[in-house]
Amino acid sequence: MIVGLGNPGDKYKDTRHNTGFLVIEKLAAYHSIKIKEESRLYLSGKGKISGEDVMLAMPVTYMNRSGDGVRELMRYYRLLPSDLVLVYDDLDLEAGQIRIKTQGGSGGHNGCASVIAAIGTEDFIRIRVGIGRPEGRVDVVGYVLSKFPRAEVPLIETAVESAVDAVRMIVGNDIVAAMNKYN
């Protein structure tokens, strides 16, 4: 199950904090997976990537409660934490970079923290997509909820493509190659 984090609604579309949704949408488009509302907690769709059955999902409970939808999906489909790949934005990476981890804390990301709390473990794969940290004394909440400036759009598009490629490698059981390539 590949889960991208973000906030629902047009107000948040294409904002920094919705980078996880951008990755899921790109994966769905490339692999002809239809994403639809499955519950009040998430949108999801099933298909194949790298010859493997996958589920793509986007929690629609807002970032700070993302874990609710992830927990419901994992319970319903009887998935283990090792079946989860979580994709989300990261302030501490430069715009356009990605990093892959197999475990660890939330790094201060409220959506990841919600997932950890909801499923009771930090042991799952995560792909962090860099959105850069604002310069000076900029309000971080306002920054992550803002759209990318035109100059950063190519960097983010490249990062989304890299995250899509990393998902394909991970689903194809080659997480080491994905980490070597992108870390």
PDB file of N, CA and C in Angstrom, residues 7-53:
ATOM      1  N   ASN A   7      -3.642  17.364   2.196  1.00  0.00           N
ATOM      2  CA  ASN A   7      -4.908  17.886   2.708  1.00  0.00           C
ATOM      3  C   ASN A   7      -5.930  17.870   1.582  1.00  0.00           C
ATOM      4  N   PRO A   8      -7.182  17.531   1.895  1.00  0.00           N
ATOM      5  CA  PRO A   8      -8.211  17.465   0.855  1.00  0.00           C
ATOM      6  C   PRO A   8      -8.695  18.852   0.431  1.00  0.00           C
ATOM      7  N   GLY A   9      -9.272  18.906  -0.757  1.00  0.00           N
ATOM      8  CA  GLY A   9      -9.935  20.121  -1.219  1.00  0.00           C
ATOM      9  C   GLY A   9      -9.096  20.979  -2.141  1.00  0.00           C
ATOM     10  N   ASP A  10      -9.802  21.766  -2.936  1.00  0.00           N
ATOM     11  CA  ASP A  10      -9.144  22.633  -3.921  1.00  0.00           C
ATOM     12  C   ASP A  10      -8.255  23.683  -3.267  1.00  0.00           C
ATOM     13  N   LYS A  11      -8.599  24.101  -2.068  1.00  0.00           N
ATOM     14  CA  LYS A  11      -7.815  25.124  -1.371  1.00  0.00           C
ATOM     15  C   LYS A  11      -6.356  24.686  -1.205  1.00  0.00           C
ATOM     16  N   TYR A  12      -6.130  23.381  -1.030  1.00  0.00           N
ATOM     17  CA  TYR A  12      -4.790  22.874  -0.749  1.00  0.00           C
ATOM     18  C   TYR A  12      -4.120  22.217  -1.951  1.00  0.00           C
ATOM     19  N   LYS A  13      -4.850  22.119  -3.066  1.00  0.00           N
ATOM     20  CA  LYS A  13      -4.308  21.467  -4.251  1.00  0.00           C
ATOM     21  C   LYS A  13      -3.016  22.173  -4.684  1.00  0.00           C
ATOM     22  N   ASP A  14      -2.013  21.393  -5.006  1.00  0.00           N
ATOM     23  CA  ASP A  14      -0.715  21.894  -5.484  1.00  0.00           C
ATOM     24  C   ASP A  14       0.056  22.725  -4.458  1.00  0.00           C
ATOM     25  N   THR A  15      -0.241  22.532  -3.176  1.00  0.00           N
ATOM     26  CA  THR A  15       0.562  23.201  -2.150  1.00  0.00           C
ATOM     27  C   THR A  15       1.714  22.289  -1.746  1.00  0.00           C
ATOM     28  N   ARG A  16       2.687  22.862  -1.081  1.00  0.00           N
ATOM     29  CA  ARG A  16       3.857  22.094  -0.647  1.00  0.00           C
ATOM     30  C   ARG A  16       3.457  20.886   0.203  1.00  0.00           C
ATOM     31  N   HIS A  17       2.492  21.090   1.072  1.00  0.00           N
ATOM     32  CA  HIS A  17       2.085  20.033   1.996  1.00  0.00           C
ATOM     33  C   HIS A  17       1.360  18.888   1.286  1.00  0.00           C
ATOM     34  N   ASN A  18       0.977  19.085   0.034  1.00  0.00           N
ATOM     35  CA  ASN A  18       0.270  18.054  -0.718  1.00  0.00           C
ATOM     36  C   ASN A  18       1.175  17.295  -1.679  1.00  0.00           C
ATOM     37  N   THR A  19       2.457  17.358  -1.454  1.00  0.00           N
ATOM     38  CA  THR A  19       3.398  16.674  -2.329  1.00  0.00           C
ATOM     39  C   THR A  19       3.155  15.168  -2.343  1.00  0.00           C
ATOM     40  N   GLY A  20       2.772  14.590  -1.233  1.00  0.00           N
ATOM     41  CA  GLY A  20       2.458  13.156  -1.196  1.00  0.00           C
ATOM     42  C   GLY A  20       1.284  12.821  -2.112  1.00  0.00           C
ATOM     43  N   PHE A  21       0.275  13.688  -2.138  1.00  0.00           N
ATOM     44  CA  PHE A  21      -0.855  13.492  -3.054  1.00  0.00           C
ATOM     45  C   PHE A  21      -0.389  13.564  -4.505  1.00  0.00           C
ATOM     46  N   LEU A  22       0.530  14.499  -4.805  1.00  0.00           N
ATOM     47  CA  LEU A  22       1.035  14.628  -6.178  1.00  0.00           C
ATOM     48  C   LEU A  22       1.680  13.331  -6.655  1.00  0.00           C
ATOM     49  N   VAL A  23       2.428  12.683  -5.773  1.00  0.00           N
ATOM     50  CA  VAL A  23       3.078  11.417  -6.133  1.00  0.00           C
ATOM     51  C   VAL A  23       2.032  10.338  -6.403  1.00  0.00           C
ATOM     52  N   ILE A  24       1.031  10.234  -5.552  1.00  0.00           N
ATOM     53  CA  ILE A  24      -0.018   9.228  -5.749  1.00  0.00           C
ATOM     54  C   ILE A  24      -0.770   9.499  -7.053  1.00  0.00           C
ATOM     55  N   GLU A  25      -1.102  10.748  -7.307  1.00  0.00           N
ATOM     56  CA  GLU A  25      -1.810  11.087  -8.546  1.00  0.00           C
ATOM     57  C   GLU A  25      -0.987  10.725  -9.774  1.00  0.00           C
ATOM     58  N   LYS A  26       0.318  10.956  -9.727  1.00  0.00           N
ATOM     59  CA  LYS A  26       1.199  10.626 -10.856  1.00  0.00           C
ATOM     60  C   LYS A  26       1.291   9.114 -11.029  1.00  0.00           C
ATOM     61  N   LEU A  27       1.442   8.381  -9.936  1.00  0.00           N
ATOM     62  CA  LEU A  27       1.452   6.914 -10.012  1.00  0.00           C
ATOM     63  C   LEU A  27       0.152   6.388 -10.611  1.00  0.00           C
ATOM     64  N   ALA A  28      -0.965   6.938 -10.160  1.00  0.00           N
ATOM     65  CA  ALA A  28      -2.272   6.495 -10.659  1.00  0.00           C
ATOM     66  C   ALA A  28      -2.385   6.751 -12.162  1.00  0.00           C
ATOM     67  N   ALA A  29      -1.930   7.912 -12.608  1.00  0.00           N
ATOM     68  CA  ALA A  29      -2.010   8.239 -14.033  1.00  0.00           C
ATOM     69  C   ALA A  29      -1.118   7.311 -14.856  1.00  0.00           C
ATOM     70  N   TYR A  30       0.107   7.092 -14.407  1.00  0.00           N
ATOM     71  CA  TYR A  30       1.052   6.242 -15.155  1.00  0.00           C
ATOM     72  C   TYR A  30       0.604   4.787 -15.234  1.00  0.00           C
ATOM     73  N   HIS A  31      -0.070   4.318 -14.192  1.00  0.00           N
ATOM     74  CA  HIS A  31      -0.421   2.895 -14.122  1.00  0.00           C
ATOM     75  C   HIS A  31      -1.923   2.642 -14.279  1.00  0.00           C
ATOM     76  N   SER A  32      -2.649   3.639 -14.763  1.00  0.00           N
ATOM     77  CA  SER A  32      -4.092   3.526 -15.026  1.00  0.00           C
ATOM     78  C   SER A  32      -4.856   2.971 -13.821  1.00  0.00           C
ATOM     79  N   ILE A  33      -4.561   3.530 -12.664  1.00  0.00           N
ATOM     80  CA  ILE A  33      -5.258   3.147 -11.436  1.00  0.00           C
ATOM     81  C   ILE A  33      -6.252   4.254 -11.104  1.00  0.00           C
ATOM     82  N   LYS A  34      -7.509   3.887 -11.007  1.00  0.00           N
ATOM     83  CA  LYS A  34      -8.555   4.863 -10.713  1.00  0.00           C
ATOM     84  C   LYS A  34      -8.647   5.067  -9.201  1.00  0.00           C
ATOM     85  N   ILE A  35      -8.448   6.300  -8.788  1.00  0.00           N
ATOM     86  CA  ILE A  35      -8.553   6.663  -7.367  1.00  0.00           C
ATOM     87  C   ILE A  35      -9.966   7.176  -7.127  1.00  0.00           C
ATOM     88  N   LYS A  36     -10.643   6.591  -6.139  1.00  0.00           N
ATOM     89  CA  LYS A  36     -12.011   7.025  -5.843  1.00  0.00           C
ATOM     90  C   LYS A  36     -12.238   7.002  -4.334  1.00  0.00           C
ATOM     91  N   GLU A  37     -13.328   7.622  -3.934  1.00  0.00           N
ATOM     92  CA  GLU A  37     -13.665   7.660  -2.514  1.00  0.00           C
ATOM     93  C   GLU A  37     -14.123   6.285  -2.071  1.00  0.00           C
ATOM     94  N   GLU A  38     -13.446   5.759  -1.072  1.00  0.00           N
ATOM     95  CA  GLU A  38     -13.776   4.439  -0.537  1.00  0.00           C
ATOM     96  C   GLU A  38     -14.420   4.554   0.847  1.00  0.00           C
ATOM     97  N   SER A  39     -14.104   5.622   1.530  1.00  0.00           N
ATOM     98  CA  SER A  39     -14.629   5.841   2.885  1.00  0.00           C
ATOM     99  C   SER A  39     -14.528   7.326   3.181  1.00  0.00           C
ATOM    100  N   ARG A  40     -15.059   7.741   4.302  1.00  0.00           N
ATOM    101  CA  ARG A  40     -14.947   9.151   4.679  1.00  0.00           C
ATOM    102  C   ARG A  40     -13.531   9.517   5.093  1.00  0.00           C
ATOM    103  N   LEU A  41     -12.656   8.501   5.231  1.00  0.00           N
ATOM    104  CA  LEU A  41     -11.296   8.725   5.696  1.00  0.00           C
ATOM    105  C   LEU A  41     -10.231   8.727   4.594  1.00  0.00           C
ATOM    106  N   TYR A  42     -10.538   8.192   3.417  1.00  0.00           N
ATOM    107  CA  TYR A  42      -9.504   8.102   2.378  1.00  0.00           C
ATOM    108  C   TYR A  42     -10.097   7.905   0.986  1.00  0.00           C
ATOM    109  N   LEU A  43      -9.268   8.213  -0.002  1.00  0.00           N
ATOM    110  CA  LEU A  43      -9.495   7.869  -1.399  1.00  0.00           C
ATOM    111  C   LEU A  43      -8.503   6.766  -1.711  1.00  0.00           C
ATOM    112  N   SER A  44      -8.887   5.808  -2.548  1.00  0.00           N
ATOM    113  CA  SER A  44      -7.938   4.746  -2.878  1.00  0.00           C
ATOM    114  C   SER A  44      -8.271   4.107  -4.208  1.00  0.00           C
ATOM    115  N   GLY A  45      -7.330   3.332  -4.686  1.00  0.00           N
ATOM    116  CA  GLY A  45      -7.515   2.582  -5.914  1.00  0.00           C
ATOM    117  C   GLY A  45      -6.530   1.431  -5.962  1.00  0.00           C
ATOM    118  N   LYS A  46      -6.925   0.349  -6.631  1.00  0.00           N
ATOM    119  CA  LYS A  46      -6.077  -0.836  -6.736  1.00  0.00           C
ATOM    120  C   LYS A  46      -5.607  -1.017  -8.172  1.00  0.00           C
ATOM    121  N   GLY A  47      -4.408  -1.579  -8.306  1.00  0.00           N
ATOM    122  CA  GLY A  47      -3.860  -1.850  -9.629  1.00  0.00           C
ATOM    123  C   GLY A  47      -2.558  -2.604  -9.527  1.00  0.00           C
ATOM    124  N   LYS A  48      -1.765  -2.517 -10.565  1.00  0.00           N
ATOM    125  CA  LYS A  48      -0.464  -3.194 -10.592  1.00  0.00           C
ATOM    126  C   LYS A  48       0.647  -2.187 -10.876  1.00  0.00           C
ATOM    127  N   ILE A  49       1.738  -2.349 -10.166  1.00  0.00           N
ATOM    128  CA  ILE A  49       2.970  -1.609 -10.399  1.00  0.00           C
ATOM    129  C   ILE A  49       4.101  -2.618 -10.326  1.00  0.00           C
ATOM    130  N   SER A  50       4.985  -2.586 -11.299  1.00  0.00           N
ATOM    131  CA  SER A  50       6.116  -3.527 -11.360  1.00  0.00           C
ATOM    132  C   SER A  50       5.638  -4.971 -11.238  1.00  0.00           C
ATOM    133  N   GLY A  51       4.473  -5.263 -11.816  1.00  0.00           N
ATOM    134  CA  GLY A  51       3.933  -6.613 -11.804  1.00  0.00           C
ATOM    135  C   GLY A  51       3.320  -7.053 -10.491  1.00  0.00           C
ATOM    136  N   GLU A  52       3.255  -6.167  -9.524  1.00  0.00           N
ATOM    137  CA  GLU A  52       2.717  -6.496  -8.194  1.00  0.00           C
ATOM    138  C   GLU A  52       1.387  -5.788  -7.958  1.00  0.00           C
ATOM    139  N   ASP A  53       0.495  -6.450  -7.222  1.00  0.00           N
ATOM    140  CA  ASP A  53      -0.764  -5.817  -6.824  1.00  0.00           C
ATOM    141  C   ASP A  53      -0.461  -4.736  -5.799  1.00  0.00           C
TER     142      ASP A  53
END
